[in-house]
Structure formats: structure tokens, C-alpha cells
Coordinates of C-alpha atoms in Angstrom, one line a residue:
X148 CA 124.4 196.5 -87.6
X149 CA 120.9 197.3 -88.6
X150 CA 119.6 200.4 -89.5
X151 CA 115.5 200.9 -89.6
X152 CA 113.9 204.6 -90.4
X153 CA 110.5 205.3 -88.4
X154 CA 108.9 206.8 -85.6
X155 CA 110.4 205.9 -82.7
X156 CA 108.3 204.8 -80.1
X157 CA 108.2 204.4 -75.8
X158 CA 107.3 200.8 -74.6
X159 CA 103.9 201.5 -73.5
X160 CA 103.8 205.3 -74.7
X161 CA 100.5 204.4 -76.6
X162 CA 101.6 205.7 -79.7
X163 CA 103.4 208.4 -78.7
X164 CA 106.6 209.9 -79.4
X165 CA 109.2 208.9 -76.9
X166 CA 109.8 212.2 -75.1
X167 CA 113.8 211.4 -74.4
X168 CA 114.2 211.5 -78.5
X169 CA 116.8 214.4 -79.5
X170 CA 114.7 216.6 -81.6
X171 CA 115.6 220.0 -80.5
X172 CA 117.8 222.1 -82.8
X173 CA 121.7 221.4 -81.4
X174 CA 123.4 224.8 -79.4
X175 CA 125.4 226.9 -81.3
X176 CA 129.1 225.5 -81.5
X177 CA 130.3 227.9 -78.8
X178 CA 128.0 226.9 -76.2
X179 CA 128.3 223.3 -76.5
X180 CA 129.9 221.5 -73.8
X181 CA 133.2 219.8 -74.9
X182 CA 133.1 216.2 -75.1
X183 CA 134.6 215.1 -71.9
X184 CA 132.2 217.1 -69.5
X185 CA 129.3 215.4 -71.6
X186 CA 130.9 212.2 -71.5
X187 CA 131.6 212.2 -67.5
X188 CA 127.8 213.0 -67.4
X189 CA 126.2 210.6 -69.1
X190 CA 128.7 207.9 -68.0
X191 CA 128.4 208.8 -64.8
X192 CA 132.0 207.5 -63.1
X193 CA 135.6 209.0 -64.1
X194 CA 137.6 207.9 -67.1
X195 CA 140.6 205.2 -65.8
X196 CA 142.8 208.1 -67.8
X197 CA 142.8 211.0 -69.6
X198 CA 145.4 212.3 -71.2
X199 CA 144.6 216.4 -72.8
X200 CA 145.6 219.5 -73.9
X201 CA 143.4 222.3 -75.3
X202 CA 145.6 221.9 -79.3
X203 CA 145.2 218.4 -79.7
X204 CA 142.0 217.5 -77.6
X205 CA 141.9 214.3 -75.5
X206 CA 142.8 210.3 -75.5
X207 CA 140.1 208.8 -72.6
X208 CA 139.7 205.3 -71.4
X209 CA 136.8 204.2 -70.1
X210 CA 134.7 201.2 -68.1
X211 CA 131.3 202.0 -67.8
X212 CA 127.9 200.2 -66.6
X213 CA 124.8 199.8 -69.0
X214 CA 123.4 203.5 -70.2
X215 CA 120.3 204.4 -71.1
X216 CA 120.6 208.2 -72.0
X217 CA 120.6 211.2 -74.4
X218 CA 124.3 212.0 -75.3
X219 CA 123.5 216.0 -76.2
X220 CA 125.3 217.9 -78.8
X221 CA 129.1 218.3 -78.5
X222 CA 131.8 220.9 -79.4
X223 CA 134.5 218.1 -80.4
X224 CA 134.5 214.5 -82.7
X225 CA 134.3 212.2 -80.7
X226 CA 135.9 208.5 -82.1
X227 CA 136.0 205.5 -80.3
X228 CA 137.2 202.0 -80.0
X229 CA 136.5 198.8 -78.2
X230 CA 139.6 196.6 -76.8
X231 CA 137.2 194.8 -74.2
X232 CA 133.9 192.1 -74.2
X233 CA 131.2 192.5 -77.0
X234 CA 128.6 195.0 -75.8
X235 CA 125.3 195.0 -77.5
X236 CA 123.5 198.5 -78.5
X237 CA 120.7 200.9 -80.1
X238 CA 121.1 204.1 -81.1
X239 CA 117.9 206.5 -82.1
X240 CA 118.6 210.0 -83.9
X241 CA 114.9 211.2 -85.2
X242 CA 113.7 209.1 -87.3
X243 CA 116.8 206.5 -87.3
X244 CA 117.0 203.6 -85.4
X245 CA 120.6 201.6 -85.1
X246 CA 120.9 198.2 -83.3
X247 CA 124.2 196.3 -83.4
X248 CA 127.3 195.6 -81.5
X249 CA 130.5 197.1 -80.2
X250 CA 133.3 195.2 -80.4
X251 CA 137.3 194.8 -81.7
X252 CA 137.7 196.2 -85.0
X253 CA 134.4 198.4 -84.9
X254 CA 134.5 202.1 -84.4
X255 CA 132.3 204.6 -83.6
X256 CA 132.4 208.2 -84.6
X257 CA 129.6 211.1 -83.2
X258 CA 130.2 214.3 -85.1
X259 CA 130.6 217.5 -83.5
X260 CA 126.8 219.0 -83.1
X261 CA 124.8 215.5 -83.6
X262 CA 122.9 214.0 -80.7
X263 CA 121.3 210.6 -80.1
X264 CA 119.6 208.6 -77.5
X265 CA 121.7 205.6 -76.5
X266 CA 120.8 202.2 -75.0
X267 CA 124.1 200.1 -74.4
X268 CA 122.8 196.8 -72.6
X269 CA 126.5 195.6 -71.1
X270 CA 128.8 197.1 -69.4
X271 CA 131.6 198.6 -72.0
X272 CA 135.6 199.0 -72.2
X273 CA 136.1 202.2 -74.8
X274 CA 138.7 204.5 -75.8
X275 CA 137.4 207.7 -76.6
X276 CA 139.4 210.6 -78.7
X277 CA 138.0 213.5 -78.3
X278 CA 139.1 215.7 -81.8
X279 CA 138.7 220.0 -81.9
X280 CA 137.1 220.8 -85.1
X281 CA 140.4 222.9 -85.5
X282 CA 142.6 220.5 -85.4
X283 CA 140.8 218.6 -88.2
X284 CA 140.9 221.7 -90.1
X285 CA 144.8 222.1 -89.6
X286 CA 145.5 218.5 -90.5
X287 CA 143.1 219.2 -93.5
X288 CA 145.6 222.1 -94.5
X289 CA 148.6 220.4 -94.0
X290 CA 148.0 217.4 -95.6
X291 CA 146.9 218.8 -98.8
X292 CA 143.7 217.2 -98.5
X293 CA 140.2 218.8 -99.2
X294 CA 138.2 220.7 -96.2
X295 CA 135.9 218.4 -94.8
X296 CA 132.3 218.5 -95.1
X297 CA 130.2 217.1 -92.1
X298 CA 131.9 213.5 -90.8
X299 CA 129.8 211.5 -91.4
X300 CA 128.2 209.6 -88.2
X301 CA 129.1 205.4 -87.9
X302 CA 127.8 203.2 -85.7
X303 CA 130.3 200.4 -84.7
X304 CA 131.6 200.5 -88.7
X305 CA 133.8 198.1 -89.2
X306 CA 137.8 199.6 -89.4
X307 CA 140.9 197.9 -87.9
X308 CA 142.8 200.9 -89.1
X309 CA 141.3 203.6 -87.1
X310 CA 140.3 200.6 -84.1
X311 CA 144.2 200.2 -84.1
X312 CA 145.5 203.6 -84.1
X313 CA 143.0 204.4 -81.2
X314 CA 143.5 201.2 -79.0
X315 CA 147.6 202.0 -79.5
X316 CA 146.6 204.4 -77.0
X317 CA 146.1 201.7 -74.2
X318 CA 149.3 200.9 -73.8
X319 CA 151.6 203.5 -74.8
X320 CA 150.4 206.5 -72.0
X321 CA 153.4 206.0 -69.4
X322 CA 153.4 208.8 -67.0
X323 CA 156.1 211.0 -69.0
X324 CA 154.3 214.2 -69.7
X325 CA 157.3 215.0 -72.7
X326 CA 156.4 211.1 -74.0
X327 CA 153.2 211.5 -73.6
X328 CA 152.1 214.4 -75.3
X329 CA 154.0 213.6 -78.4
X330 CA 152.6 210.3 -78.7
X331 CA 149.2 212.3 -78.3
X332 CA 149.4 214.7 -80.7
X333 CA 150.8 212.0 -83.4
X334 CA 147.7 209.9 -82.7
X335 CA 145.6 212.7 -83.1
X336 CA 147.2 214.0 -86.5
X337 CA 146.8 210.4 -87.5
X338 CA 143.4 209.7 -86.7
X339 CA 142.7 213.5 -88.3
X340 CA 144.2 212.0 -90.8
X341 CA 142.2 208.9 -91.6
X342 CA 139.0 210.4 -91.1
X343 CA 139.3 213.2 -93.6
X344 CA 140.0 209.9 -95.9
X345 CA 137.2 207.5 -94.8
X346 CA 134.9 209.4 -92.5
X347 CA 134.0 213.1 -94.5
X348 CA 131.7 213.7 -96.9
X349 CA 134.4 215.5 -99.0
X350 CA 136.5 212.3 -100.3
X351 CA 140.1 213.4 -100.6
X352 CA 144.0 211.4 -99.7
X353 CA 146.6 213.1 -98.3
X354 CA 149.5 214.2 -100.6
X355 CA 152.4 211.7 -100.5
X356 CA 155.7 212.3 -98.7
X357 CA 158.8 211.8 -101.0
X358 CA 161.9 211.1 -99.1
X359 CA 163.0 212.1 -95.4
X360 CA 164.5 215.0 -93.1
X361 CA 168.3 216.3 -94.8
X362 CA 170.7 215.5 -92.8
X363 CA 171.5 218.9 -91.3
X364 CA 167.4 218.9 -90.2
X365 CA 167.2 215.6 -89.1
X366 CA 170.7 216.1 -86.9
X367 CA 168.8 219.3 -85.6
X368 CA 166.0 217.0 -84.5
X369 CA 167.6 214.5 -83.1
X370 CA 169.8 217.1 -81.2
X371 CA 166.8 218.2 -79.9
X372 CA 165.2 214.9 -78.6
X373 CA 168.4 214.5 -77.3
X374 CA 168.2 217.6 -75.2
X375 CA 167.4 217.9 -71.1
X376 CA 164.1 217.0 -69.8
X377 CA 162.8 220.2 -69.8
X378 CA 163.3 221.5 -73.3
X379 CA 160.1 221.9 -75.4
X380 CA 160.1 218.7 -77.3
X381 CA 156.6 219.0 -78.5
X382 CA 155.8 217.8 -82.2
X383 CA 154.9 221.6 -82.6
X384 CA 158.5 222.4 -81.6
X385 CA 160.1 219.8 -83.7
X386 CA 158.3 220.4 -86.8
X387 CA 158.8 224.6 -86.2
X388 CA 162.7 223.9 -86.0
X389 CA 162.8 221.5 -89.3
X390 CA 160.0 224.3 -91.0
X391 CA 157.6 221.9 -91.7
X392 CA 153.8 221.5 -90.8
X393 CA 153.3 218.5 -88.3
X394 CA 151.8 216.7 -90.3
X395 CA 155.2 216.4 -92.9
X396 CA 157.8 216.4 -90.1
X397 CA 156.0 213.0 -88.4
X398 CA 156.3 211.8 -91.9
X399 CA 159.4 212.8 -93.2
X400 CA 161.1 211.8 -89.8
X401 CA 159.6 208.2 -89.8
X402 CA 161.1 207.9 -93.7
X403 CA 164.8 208.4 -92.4
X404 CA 165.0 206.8 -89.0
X405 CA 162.4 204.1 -89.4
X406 CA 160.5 205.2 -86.6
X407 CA 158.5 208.0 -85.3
X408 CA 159.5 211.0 -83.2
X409 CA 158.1 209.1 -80.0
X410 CA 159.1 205.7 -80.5
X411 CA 162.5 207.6 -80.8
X412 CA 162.4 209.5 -77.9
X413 CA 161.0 206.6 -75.8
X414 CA 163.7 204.4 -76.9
X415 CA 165.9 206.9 -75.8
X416 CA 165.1 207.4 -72.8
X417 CA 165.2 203.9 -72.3
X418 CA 168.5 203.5 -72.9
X419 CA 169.3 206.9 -70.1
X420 CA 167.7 205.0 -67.8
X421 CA 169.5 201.9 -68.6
X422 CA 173.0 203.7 -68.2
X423 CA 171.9 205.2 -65.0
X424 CA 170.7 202.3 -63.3
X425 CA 174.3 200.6 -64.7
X426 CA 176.6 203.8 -63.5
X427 CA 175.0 204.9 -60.7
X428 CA 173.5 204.7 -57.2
X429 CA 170.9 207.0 -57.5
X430 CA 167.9 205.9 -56.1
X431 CA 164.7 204.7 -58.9
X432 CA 162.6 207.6 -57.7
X433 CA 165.5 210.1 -58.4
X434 CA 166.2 208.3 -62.2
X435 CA 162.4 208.3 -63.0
X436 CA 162.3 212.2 -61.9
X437 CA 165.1 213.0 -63.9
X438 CA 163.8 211.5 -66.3
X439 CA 160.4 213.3 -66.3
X440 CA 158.3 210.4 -65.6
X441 CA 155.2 211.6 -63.0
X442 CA 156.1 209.1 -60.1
X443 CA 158.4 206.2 -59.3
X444 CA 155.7 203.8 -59.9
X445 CA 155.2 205.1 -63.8
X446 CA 158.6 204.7 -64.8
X447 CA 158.8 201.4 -63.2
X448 CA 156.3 200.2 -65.4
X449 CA 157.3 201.9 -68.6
X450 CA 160.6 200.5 -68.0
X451 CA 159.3 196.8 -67.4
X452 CA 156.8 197.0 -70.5
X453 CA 160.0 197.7 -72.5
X454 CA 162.5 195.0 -70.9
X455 CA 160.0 192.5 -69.1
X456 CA 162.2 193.5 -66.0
X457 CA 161.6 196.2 -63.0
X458 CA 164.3 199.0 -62.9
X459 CA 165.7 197.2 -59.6
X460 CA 165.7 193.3 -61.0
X461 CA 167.7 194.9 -64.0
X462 CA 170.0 197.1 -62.0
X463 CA 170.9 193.7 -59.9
X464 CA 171.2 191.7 -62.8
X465 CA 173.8 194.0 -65.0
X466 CA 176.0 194.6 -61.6
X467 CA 176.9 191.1 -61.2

């Protein structure tokens, strides 16, 4: 990447300051537009998914053509990772001129308020996480960890850390609302978490975890996971019962079972549908919906992601 400080000139503008440059002083916080309306502008075509809610903030993926704009000032962080082709780049902000190139490994992260004129010469594949100033603030809080200052603005820096927690994302959305949203808001927390570490101009570490759940808690949570479909398994709800922040129950939990609260609940799940399909004749569209999944077609694929079979080939195959 190459940074160069200087005015920032229009091919063929005689001199003159290119007009598109972001110069004007940024809206106050409460009338910027959150990140995915600005995003969906400038891009110009919807995101392949979205997966939100108004605590935690959004998980996009996108595929976009070449853009040549001004992305204006936002209410949320906005991070970002790059699981596709190489895709070459400038970014201007004043006086600063950025060239380099997005890629695997890289991420970039636009701080809440800043705005820049980008030129993005290839079409791109990018996760985007779109991250409340209040939830950095909470995670801040929880994790003993200092306030953050501004975060400070990167340009496709590299970090497989952060490029791996975002891209996780990809593949791990299934259609399960309950699934998805605590895979969501442990990304997020996580993310939060690494940021306030590598990304703010206050340098702090969170405060270490020493040992796990007690028993009685950690039998409270997994009662809990193991309750219907419709139960409020959020991480909110989970950490709330065990009296803990977020933050702690995702890692105290992870220190006693090995895994975290979603890869738990996934797994079990898994393993409902697995009995069903072996006991049963319900139909697959009457397993995935008691099972919360959004359609037939997004259980079937959770399902095959975690076995390499479809719900039907397996059903077939155990029954002989």
C-alpha cells in the first residue's frame, strides 16, 4: 500500500481541486445514515446477504462492479474483508492519497464519521461488518479494556486475525434465525474485541478469563440451548441467566465445553435432526421448520455442509 500527502488533483482539472474530494465537515452522528443504506448507494446492487439486528449491527456480503465514488460519513464502523480475486484501489481523504490492493489477509476499517473518495478498478467480493459505536463501547466495558479513542482508519492493513473472524461469516449464516444470531453477536463481540486491541488509538488487552462456567451455571446453560425452538436463546439471554456480561459468558463457556455457545447449539441441532430423520416420517420441510431453519432449502444445506450428505441421501442411507 502507498500512502502520498498532497493536493489532490482531477485529470485535466488544470490545477484545480477535484470537486468530488470530501472536504465538508461530516453530519452530526445522529443524522448520519447507517452504514448499510450508504453502502447499498454507493454500490449500487443488493448485498448477496445480510444478516442484522439494531444491538449488534450487521454481517453483509457483497459482489460489486468497479466504483468510482464518495463514500459520505457514516453512523457505524465499518470492517471488511476480502475472500475473492485481488482488486486494485485508491483512496483520497483531503490531503491523503492511498493506492494499494485488496485481497486475503488484508482488512479494511472506515471509522464512524470519516469519508473518502474511492476508485476500486475490479470488480470486488467483500464482507462488510457494520459495528454501532455502542456496541464497541459495551464490549470496551466488559472486557476491562480502556475506552477507545478514534479507530484508527486502515486501508487493506494486513491482519489474518480480523480477515479470519470476518470471512468465518461466509459460511456459517444457515438460515436458522436462533443460529444465526448467536453466531452474529459472537462475531461481533469478537471483532469489538480485536479492534479495541489493534485498531484504537487507546492501546489496551482485554482482561484474561481464568477458568470456566460452575457446574450448576454451565448445566443452566446447556438446559437452556437445550430448550424448544422458540425459547430466547440469545447470547444476551444466556449470559443474563449465568450473570455475566457477554463478553465473559462466550469466554467462560468456550473454557469448559471446548467450544462456543454456537458451535454448541449448531451441533445440537444437528444431531435433532439426525434422530428425526432416523425415527420418523416426517417430511424434510416439517424437520427443518421445527427446527427453526427459514425454508427447506436452508436446512438442507446446513445439514449437507455438516455431513457432506442431503437430509434425504442420509435418511435412506441409515434406514437400510
Amino acid at each position: 500500500m502507498t500512502v502520498r500527502r498532497g493536493p489532490i488533483l482531477r485529470e485535466g482539472s488544470q490545477g484545480q481541486p477535484d470537486s468530488s474530494e470530501p472536504d465538508a465537515p461530516a453530519p452530526s452522528f445522529n443524522k448520519r445514515p447507517h452504514a448499510d443504506a450508504e453502502m447499498a448507494r454507493v454500490l449500487r446492487t443488493k448485498p448477496v446477504s445480510m444478516a442484522k439486528d439494531s444491538s449488534s449491527g450487521a454481517i453483509t456480503f457483497w459482489k460489486h462492479d468497479p466504483l468510482h465514488d464518495v463514500v459520505g460519513a457514516m453512523a457505524d464502523h465499518v470492517i471488511m474483508a476480502f475472500p475473492g480475486a485481488p482488486s486494485r484501489f485508491e483512496r483520497r481523504s483531503g490531503k491523503e492519497h492511498v493506492t494499494g490492493t485488496a485481497r486475503s489477509g488484508t482488512v479494511t476499517v472506515i471509522p464512524a464519521g470519516s469519508t473518502s473518495r474511492w476508485d476500486i478498478f475490479q470488480p470486488l467480493t467483500v464482507v462488510q461488518l457494520y459495528l454501532p459505536q455502542t456496541t464497541l463501547l459495551r464490549v470496551a466495558a466488559e472486557a476491562g479494556m480502556a475506552g477507545p479513542d478514534d479507530l484508527v482508519e486502515r486501508t487493506a492493513n494486513p491482519d489474518l486475525i480480523t480477515s479470519r473472524l470476518l470471512l468465518s461469516a461466509v459460511g456459517a449464516l444457515d438460515g436458522s434465525a436462533v443460529l444465526d444470531s448467536l453466531f452474529r453477536h459472537q462475531l461481533t463481540d469478537l471483532v469489538a474485541t480485536r479492534l479495541l486491541a489493534a485498531y484504537s488509538g487507546s492501546f489496551s488487552r482485554p482482561v484474561p478469563i481464568i477458568g470456566g462456567l460452575s457446574p450448576k451455571i454451565l448445566a443452566r446453560a446447556i438446559e437452556r440451548l437445550r430448550s424448544d425452538v422458540d425459547a430466547d436463546l440469545s447470547l444476551s439471554a444466556l449470559a443474563s441467566d449465568a450473570a455475566l456480561s457477554r463478553f465473559h459468558f462466550c469466554r467462560a463457556f468456550k473454557e469448559s465445553t471446548g467450544v462456543s455457545p454456537h458451535a454448541w447449539l449448531r451441533q445440537h441441532r444437528l444431531e435433532q435432526a439426525m434422530q428425526m430423520l432416523r425415527e420418523t416420517d416426517d417430511s424434510i420441510l416439517s424437520i427443518a421448520a421445527a427446527l427453526g431453519y427459514a425454508s427447506q432449502t436452508a436446512f438442507a444445506a446446513a445439514f449437507k455442509k455438516l455431513t457432506g450428505e442431503s437430509p434425504s441421501v442420509w435418511r435412506t442411507r441409515v434406514r437400510k
